[in-house]
Structure formats: C-alpha cells, structure tokens
CSV table of C-alpha atoms in Angstrom, one decimal:
chain,number,residue,atom,x,y,z
A,26,MET,CA,-2.9,-22.4,-13.8
A,27,SER,CA,-3.5,-18.7,-14.8
A,28,ALA,CA,-1.1,-15.9,-13.9
A,29,SER,CA,-3.8,-14.6,-11.5
A,30,GLU,CA,-4.1,-17.9,-9.7
A,31,ALA,CA,-0.4,-18.4,-9.5
A,32,LEU,CA,0.0,-14.9,-8.0
A,33,VAL,CA,-2.8,-15.6,-5.4
A,34,ARG,CA,-0.9,-18.6,-4.2
A,35,ARG,CA,2.4,-16.8,-4.1
A,36,LEU,CA,1.2,-13.8,-2.2
A,37,ARG,CA,-1.2,-15.3,0.3
A,38,GLY,CA,0.2,-15.0,3.8
A,39,THR,CA,2.8,-12.4,2.9
A,40,VAL,CA,3.4,-8.6,3.4
A,41,LEU,CA,4.0,-6.3,0.5
A,42,PRO,CA,5.3,-2.9,1.7
A,43,ALA,CA,3.8,0.1,-0.1
A,44,VAL,CA,7.2,1.6,-0.6
A,45,ALA,CA,8.2,5.3,-0.3
A,46,THR,CA,10.0,7.3,-3.0
A,47,PRO,CA,13.0,9.2,-1.7
A,48,MET,CA,13.0,12.7,-3.0
A,49,ASP,CA,14.2,16.2,-2.1
A,50,ALA,CA,12.0,19.1,-1.0
A,51,ALA,CA,11.4,20.1,-4.6
A,52,GLY,CA,10.1,16.7,-5.5
A,53,VAL,CA,13.2,15.5,-7.4
A,54,VAL,CA,13.6,11.8,-6.9
A,55,ASP,CA,16.9,10.7,-5.4
A,56,PHE,CA,17.6,7.5,-7.4
A,57,GLY,CA,20.8,6.8,-5.5
A,58,ALA,CA,18.9,6.8,-2.2
A,59,LEU,CA,16.1,4.8,-3.8
A,60,ARG,CA,18.5,2.0,-4.8
A,61,GLY,CA,19.9,1.8,-1.3
A,62,TYR,CA,16.4,1.8,0.2
A,63,ALA,CA,15.2,-0.9,-2.3
A,64,GLU,CA,18.1,-3.2,-1.4
A,65,ARG,CA,17.3,-2.9,2.3
A,66,ILE,CA,13.6,-3.6,1.8
A,67,ALA,CA,14.3,-6.5,-0.5
A,68,ALA,CA,16.3,-8.2,2.2
A,69,GLU,CA,13.3,-8.3,4.5
A,70,ARG,CA,10.8,-11.2,4.8
A,71,ILE,CA,8.4,-9.8,2.2
A,72,GLY,CA,6.2,-11.3,-0.4
A,73,GLY,CA,6.8,-8.5,-2.8
A,74,VAL,CA,6.5,-4.7,-3.0
A,75,ALA,CA,3.9,-2.2,-4.2
A,76,VAL,CA,5.3,0.7,-6.3
A,77,TRP,CA,3.5,3.8,-7.5
A,78,ALA,CA,1.2,3.4,-4.5
A,79,HIS,CA,-0.1,6.3,-2.4
A,80,THR,CA,2.9,6.0,0.0
A,81,GLY,CA,5.3,6.3,-3.0
A,82,ARG,CA,3.3,9.2,-4.5
A,83,GLY,CA,3.2,7.3,-7.7
A,84,LEU,CA,0.3,9.2,-9.2
A,85,TYR,CA,2.3,12.5,-8.8
A,86,LEU,CA,5.5,11.3,-10.4
A,87,SER,CA,6.3,12.0,-14.0
A,88,GLU,CA,6.1,9.2,-16.5
A,89,GLU,CA,9.9,9.0,-16.8
A,90,ASP,CA,10.3,9.0,-13.0
A,91,ARG,CA,7.7,6.2,-12.6
A,92,ARG,CA,9.5,4.2,-15.3
A,93,ARG,CA,12.8,4.6,-13.5
A,94,VAL,CA,11.4,3.9,-10.0
A,95,LEU,CA,9.8,0.7,-11.3
A,96,ALA,CA,13.1,-0.3,-12.9
A,97,VAL,CA,15.0,0.1,-9.6
A,98,TRP,CA,12.5,-2.1,-7.7
A,99,ARG,CA,12.3,-4.7,-10.5
A,100,GLU,CA,16.1,-5.0,-10.3
A,101,ALA,CA,16.3,-5.1,-6.5
A,102,VAL,CA,13.3,-7.4,-5.7
A,103,GLY,CA,13.1,-11.0,-6.9
A,104,ALA,CA,9.5,-11.2,-5.5
A,105,PRO,CA,6.4,-9.9,-7.3
A,106,VAL,CA,6.1,-6.1,-7.9
A,107,VAL,CA,2.6,-4.6,-7.9
A,108,ALA,CA,2.2,-1.2,-9.5
A,109,GLY,CA,-0.6,1.2,-8.6
A,110,VAL,CA,-2.4,2.8,-11.5
A,111,GLY,CA,-4.9,5.7,-11.7
A,112,VAL,CA,-5.1,9.4,-11.5
A,113,PRO,CA,-4.5,11.8,-8.6
A,114,ARG,CA,-7.5,12.8,-6.5
A,115,ALA,CA,-6.8,16.4,-7.5
A,116,ALA,CA,-7.7,15.4,-11.0
A,117,GLY,CA,-11.3,15.0,-10.0
A,118,ALA,CA,-12.3,17.6,-12.6
A,119,VAL,CA,-10.9,15.4,-15.4
A,120,GLY,CA,-13.6,13.7,-17.4
A,121,LEU,CA,-14.4,10.0,-17.0
A,122,ASN,CA,-13.0,9.0,-20.4
A,123,GLU,CA,-9.7,10.9,-19.8
A,124,ALA,CA,-9.3,9.3,-16.3
A,125,VAL,CA,-10.0,5.8,-17.6
A,126,ASP,CA,-7.6,6.3,-20.6
A,127,ALA,CA,-4.8,7.6,-18.2
A,128,THR,CA,-5.3,4.6,-15.9
A,129,VAL,CA,-5.1,2.1,-18.7
A,130,ALA,CA,-2.0,3.8,-20.2
A,131,MET,CA,-0.3,3.6,-16.8
A,132,ALA,CA,-1.1,-0.1,-16.5
A,133,VAL,CA,0.4,-0.7,-20.0
A,134,ALA,CA,3.5,1.2,-18.9
A,135,ALA,CA,3.7,-1.0,-15.7
A,136,ALA,CA,3.6,-4.1,-17.8
A,137,GLU,CA,6.3,-2.8,-20.1
A,138,GLY,CA,8.4,-2.0,-17.0
A,139,GLY,CA,8.2,-5.6,-15.7
A,140,ALA,CA,5.4,-5.3,-13.1
A,141,ASP,CA,3.7,-8.6,-12.1
A,142,ALA,CA,0.3,-7.0,-11.4
A,143,VAL,CA,-1.5,-3.7,-11.2
A,144,MET,CA,-3.6,-2.3,-8.4
A,145,VAL,CA,-6.3,0.0,-9.8
A,146,TYR,CA,-7.0,3.1,-7.8
A,147,PRO,CA,-10.7,3.9,-7.4
A,148,LEU,CA,-11.6,6.8,-9.7
A,149,ALA,CA,-13.8,9.4,-8.2
A,150,GLN,CA,-15.5,9.7,-11.5
A,151,LEU,CA,-16.9,6.2,-11.1
A,152,ASP,CA,-18.5,6.6,-7.7
A,153,GLY,CA,-22.0,5.0,-7.9
A,154,ASP,CA,-21.5,3.4,-11.3
A,155,ASP,CA,-20.5,-0.2,-10.4
A,156,GLY,CA,-20.8,-1.4,-14.0
A,157,ALA,CA,-18.3,1.2,-15.2
A,158,ALA,CA,-15.9,0.3,-12.3
A,159,VAL,CA,-16.0,-3.3,-13.4
A,160,ALA,CA,-15.4,-2.3,-17.0
A,161,LEU,CA,-12.4,-0.3,-16.0
A,162,HIS,CA,-10.8,-3.3,-14.3
A,163,GLU,CA,-11.5,-5.4,-17.4
A,164,ARG,CA,-10.0,-2.9,-19.7
A,165,VAL,CA,-6.9,-2.5,-17.6
A,166,ALA,CA,-6.4,-6.3,-17.5
A,167,ALA,CA,-7.0,-6.6,-21.3
A,168,ALA,CA,-4.7,-3.8,-22.3
A,169,SER,CA,-1.8,-4.6,-19.9
A,170,GLY,CA,-2.1,-8.4,-19.9
A,171,LEU,CA,-1.5,-8.3,-16.1
A,172,PRO,CA,-3.4,-9.6,-13.1
A,173,VAL,CA,-5.4,-6.9,-11.3
A,174,VAL,CA,-5.9,-6.0,-7.7
A,175,GLY,CA,-8.9,-4.0,-6.7
A,176,PHE,CA,-8.4,-1.1,-4.3
A,177,PHE,CA,-11.2,-0.2,-1.9
A,178,LEU,CA,-9.9,3.2,-0.6
A,179,HIS,CA,-12.1,5.5,1.4
A,180,GLY,CA,-11.3,8.5,3.4
A,181,GLU,CA,-9.1,11.6,3.4
A,182,ALA,CA,-6.7,9.9,1.0
A,183,GLY,CA,-9.4,9.7,-1.6
A,184,GLY,CA,-11.5,6.9,-3.2
A,185,TYR,CA,-15.0,6.0,-2.3
A,186,PRO,CA,-16.8,3.1,-0.6
A,187,TYR,CA,-17.2,-0.1,-2.7
A,188,PRO,CA,-20.5,-1.7,-1.9
A,189,PRO,CA,-20.3,-5.5,-1.2
A,190,GLY,CA,-21.9,-6.2,-4.6
A,191,LEU,CA,-19.1,-4.4,-6.4
A,192,VAL,CA,-16.4,-6.2,-4.4
A,193,GLU,CA,-18.1,-9.5,-5.4
A,194,ARG,CA,-18.2,-8.5,-9.1
A,195,LEU,CA,-14.6,-7.4,-9.2
A,196,LEU,CA,-13.3,-10.6,-7.6
A,197,GLY,CA,-15.3,-12.6,-10.1
A,198,LEU,CA,-13.2,-11.3,-12.9
A,199,PRO,CA,-10.7,-14.0,-14.3
A,200,SER,CA,-7.9,-11.4,-14.0
A,201,ALA,CA,-8.6,-10.6,-10.3
A,202,VAL,CA,-5.9,-11.4,-7.8
A,203,GLY,CA,-7.8,-9.9,-4.9
A,204,ILE,CA,-8.8,-6.7,-3.3
A,205,LYS,CA,-6.9,-4.3,-1.0
A,206,LEU,CA,-9.0,-2.7,1.7
A,207,ALA,CA,-8.0,0.7,3.1
A,208,THR,CA,-11.1,1.9,4.9
A,209,LEU,CA,-8.9,3.6,7.5
A,210,ASP,CA,-11.4,3.9,10.4
A,211,ARG,CA,-14.5,2.2,9.0
A,212,ALA,CA,-14.6,-1.2,10.8
A,213,MET,CA,-18.0,-2.2,9.5
A,214,ALA,CA,-17.2,-1.4,5.9
A,215,CYS,CA,-14.0,-3.4,6.2
A,216,GLN,CA,-15.8,-6.4,7.8
A,217,ASP,CA,-18.5,-6.4,5.2
A,218,ALA,CA,-16.0,-6.3,2.3
A,219,ILE,CA,-13.9,-9.1,3.9
A,220,ARG,CA,-17.0,-11.3,4.3
A,221,VAL,CA,-17.8,-11.0,0.6
A,222,ALA,CA,-14.2,-11.2,-0.6
A,223,ARG,CA,-13.5,-14.4,1.3
A,224,ARG,CA,-16.1,-16.3,-0.7
A,225,SER,CA,-14.2,-15.6,-3.9
A,226,GLY,CA,-11.1,-17.5,-3.0
A,227,ARG,CA,-9.0,-14.5,-4.1
A,228,LEU,CA,-6.7,-12.6,-1.8
A,229,VAL,CA,-8.2,-10.4,0.9
A,230,ILE,CA,-5.4,-7.9,1.3
A,231,THR,CA,-5.4,-5.6,4.3
A,232,GLY,CA,-4.3,-2.1,3.9
A,233,GLU,CA,-5.6,-1.2,7.3
A,234,ASP,CA,-2.7,0.4,9.0
A,235,ARG,CA,-4.7,1.4,12.1
A,236,MET,CA,-6.8,-1.9,12.1
A,237,PHE,CA,-4.1,-4.3,11.0
A,238,GLY,CA,-4.5,-7.0,13.7
A,239,PRO,CA,-8.3,-6.9,13.7
A,240,SER,CA,-8.4,-7.1,9.9
A,241,LEU,CA,-6.5,-10.3,10.0
A,242,MET,CA,-8.9,-11.6,12.6
A,243,TRP,CA,-11.8,-10.7,10.4
A,244,GLY,CA,-10.3,-12.7,7.5
A,245,ALA,CA,-7.6,-10.8,5.6
A,246,ASP,CA,-4.9,-13.2,4.4
A,247,ALA,CA,-2.2,-10.8,2.9
A,248,ALA,CA,-1.1,-7.3,3.5
A,249,LEU,CA,-0.2,-4.3,1.3
A,250,VAL,CA,0.5,-1.4,3.7
A,251,GLY,CA,2.3,1.9,3.9
A,252,ILE,CA,3.2,1.2,7.5
A,253,ALA,CA,5.7,-1.3,6.1
A,254,ALA,CA,7.6,1.4,4.2
A,255,ALA,CA,9.9,1.4,7.2
A,256,ARG,CA,10.4,-1.0,10.1
A,257,VAL,CA,9.1,-3.9,8.0
A,258,PRO,CA,9.7,-6.5,10.7
A,259,LEU,CA,7.0,-4.8,12.9
A,260,THR,CA,4.4,-5.6,10.3
A,261,VAL,CA,5.7,-9.0,9.3
A,262,ALA,CA,5.7,-10.2,12.9
A,263,VAL,CA,2.0,-9.6,13.2
A,264,LEU,CA,1.0,-11.5,10.1
A,265,GLU,CA,3.4,-14.4,10.7
A,266,ALA,CA,2.2,-14.8,14.3
A,267,TRP,CA,-1.4,-14.9,13.2
A,268,ARG,CA,-0.8,-17.3,10.4
A,269,ALA,CA,1.1,-19.6,12.8
A,270,GLY,CA,-1.8,-19.6,15.2
A,271,ASP,CA,0.5,-18.2,18.0
A,272,HIS,CA,-2.1,-16.0,19.6
A,273,GLY,CA,0.1,-14.8,22.5
A,274,ARG,CA,2.8,-13.7,20.1
A,275,PHE,CA,0.2,-12.2,17.8
A,276,VAL,CA,-1.2,-10.0,20.6
A,277,ARG,CA,2.2,-8.8,21.6
A,278,ALA,CA,3.3,-8.0,18.0
A,279,SER,CA,0.0,-6.4,17.2
A,280,ALA,CA,0.3,-4.1,20.2
A,281,ARG,CA,3.7,-3.0,19.1
A,282,LEU,CA,2.6,-2.3,15.6
A,283,ASP,CA,-0.4,-0.4,16.9
A,284,ARG,CA,1.9,1.9,18.9
A,285,PHE,CA,3.8,2.7,15.7
A,286,ALA,CA,0.6,3.2,13.8
A,287,GLU,CA,-0.7,5.7,16.4
A,288,ALA,CA,2.5,7.8,15.9
A,289,THR,CA,2.4,7.7,12.1
A,290,PHE,CA,-1.2,7.3,10.9
A,291,LEU,CA,-3.2,10.1,12.4
A,292,ALA,CA,-4.8,13.3,11.3
A,293,PRO,CA,-4.0,14.7,8.9
A,294,ILE,CA,-3.8,11.2,7.3
A,295,GLU,CA,-2.0,12.7,4.2
A,296,GLY,CA,0.9,13.4,6.6
A,297,TYR,CA,1.6,9.7,7.1
A,298,VAL,CA,3.9,9.6,4.1
A,299,GLN,CA,6.2,12.2,5.7
A,300,ARG,CA,6.0,10.4,9.0
A,301,MET,CA,7.1,7.1,7.4
A,302,LEU,CA,10.0,8.9,5.7
A,303,TRP,CA,11.1,10.2,9.1
A,304,ALA,CA,10.9,6.6,10.4
A,305,ALA,CA,13.0,5.5,7.4
A,306,VAL,CA,15.7,8.1,8.3
A,307,TRP,CA,15.8,6.9,11.9
A,308,GLU,CA,16.2,3.3,10.6
A,309,GLY,CA,19.0,4.4,8.2
A,310,LEU,CA,17.0,3.4,5.1
A,311,VAL,CA,17.1,6.8,3.5
A,312,PRO,CA,19.3,9.9,4.0
A,313,GLU,CA,17.8,13.0,5.5
A,314,GLU,CA,18.1,15.0,2.3
A,315,ALA,CA,16.0,12.4,0.5
A,316,ALA,CA,13.2,12.2,3.1
A,317,HIS,CA,10.8,14.8,1.9
A,318,ASP,CA,7.1,14.6,0.9
A,319,PRO,CA,6.4,17.8,-1.1
A,320,PHE,CA,2.9,16.5,-1.9
A,321,GLY,CA,1.7,16.3,1.7
A,322,PRO,CA,0.8,18.8,4.5
A,323,GLU,CA,3.4,20.6,6.5
A,324,LEU,CA,3.8,18.9,9.9
A,325,PRO,CA,5.2,20.3,13.2
A,326,ALA,CA,8.5,19.2,14.6
A,327,SER,CA,6.6,17.7,17.5
A,328,GLU,CA,5.2,15.0,15.2
A,329,ARG,CA,8.7,13.9,14.2
A,330,ARG,CA,9.7,13.7,17.9
A,331,ALA,CA,6.7,11.5,18.5
A,332,VAL,CA,7.7,9.2,15.7
A,333,VAL,CA,11.3,9.0,16.9
A,334,GLU,CA,10.3,8.5,20.6
A,335,CYS,CA,8.0,5.6,19.6
A,336,LEU,CA,10.8,3.9,17.6
A,337,GLU,CA,13.3,4.4,20.3
A,338,ALA,CA,10.9,2.9,22.9
A,339,LEU,CA,10.3,-0.1,20.6
A,340,ALA,CA,14.0,-0.5,20.1
A,341,LYS,CA,14.7,-0.6,23.8
A,342,GLU,CA,12.2,-3.4,24.2
A,343,ASP,CA,14.1,-5.3,21.6
A,344,ALA,CA,17.4,-4.8,23.3
C-alpha cells in the first residue's frame, strides 16, 4: 500500500482542524501560547491537523517561524499533519516560475519538518492552465516525497474555480490523497466537484464552513476546516453523526455549527481568522495577548460580541 493510500484510509471520516497561529498585534508568533493551544487541540477527537493553512496565516510567516510552528504541532499531535504550501495571494505579480519554485521549496521544507502530506494552494498564475496545475502537483510530490492534497479555493480568500476535468486529473495522480473544497458560497461548484471526486476513491475533503452539513450530504467524507480552529467538538459532532447515520443527531449538530459559522464566517471573509481567535480566547485555548490577526481586516467590537454571544448561547444549551 502506498503512503497516499494509507493516508486516505486513515483520514476518511475524520476532522482536521485548520489551526490558528497565536501571535501579537505586530505578527510575532507566541510559541508558548502555541504549545498550549496545540496540546488542547491534540486532545480532541481529530484525525490530524492542517498547519500553514489560511487560518494559520502560513503563507505570511517567515521560513523560520513556519519551521518552528510545524515542529510544535509535530511534537503535540500523534495524528497526521498536513502542511499548506503556496504563495500569498498578494504575490500575484510574481511570475509563474517563481511561484512554482516557492511552492515546491515550501513542500520540501514541510517534508523536512515531519509533515505527513502537503496541501497545494491554487496559484493565481495557473488559472486556466489545467496542464500546468497538474504539473505543479506532480513536481511538489516528486520533490517532497509526500502525498498531496489538492485545494479548490475560490472567493475572497483567493484561488480560482477548478473545473471538473481538473479535479479528475488531480485525483488521478498516484500521489493524490484527495481534494479540499472551499467554494464558500458556490453550492453548484461544490456539488460538481464532489460528484467527480467521489469517482476517484480518494478523499473528498470539505472545507465548506458555511455549507458543512450539506457538503457531507453531497458526498464529502472528511473535513479540513478553519471553523474547527476553536470549539472542535461542534464540528466533530456533525461529521460523526452523519457517518453514524443518526440523522436526528446530525440535524441538531449541523444547526448548532451553522449558528457558529454565521457568527464567524461572514463578510469580510478574511475576518474569519480574527473571529476564530476570539472564539479561542473565550474557550481558553489562547491568551488575549496572542489572539491577533495582523494580516486581516480591522473588525468592529460588535462582531466580537456576536461571536461571544453565540458561544454563550451554545454553552447554555449544553449545560
């Protein structure tokens, strides 16, 4: 059995939180806070974690900080660690060759740091060139020696729509573990991609924080989501209920998660990272001084109140 096939079996039916990176207002990573956060997340019923993902602002960290962040998670989590690799959307002016080289170098660093797989961010420079996109994934796999997760990201957070033919080609690669779908509010695009992906036998990984329950009903069989950066059990409960065929429990759990998603994943979408950090503070996962997202938009205090009020209401229901 190949490493990719083994990872597919291990991750199917599980949640991988796209974890946050505790830092101060200047963007300095708080590694003490990170270790405490990692220990708490690792204690949850998760299949693994995704580091260097959008939620963790991995593309904005320095090489040294990325190395140290991965090392903390590798030590804390016995389950698989998936590392996001690519270039920031703001680097759209960077040429194709430079963007590809940077992505491959990041994948090699992930392998050296002990990652179990890499998730390849969609490069804006490849939009419309399916052959080049496939070649990028092949080169990442060859250079790093790691299984690869495709990443269909489309919306304010960046990326571009993967046509069904590209999804099919990516999942036909021997190194492919699956594809993560983050179409945000594009139900038809999500359904079309799931329909194609399911035929491959690889993982169909939902990253649909605002369509989480529906994406499982459409055929997703694993999750890699930023909404699990805090309040992990809310997300796990939905997937476990669906996998168990307990539809009554699934509806209740999905409704609870949707309420949390409505308070955290809203325009501007880039603000979700800060909102999830506020949730992490409320939960006691990270200290206040390490709950800053200097790379996102400024948000009004009313949004934090909405997040806290949602969490308090959910907690009362649990009491």
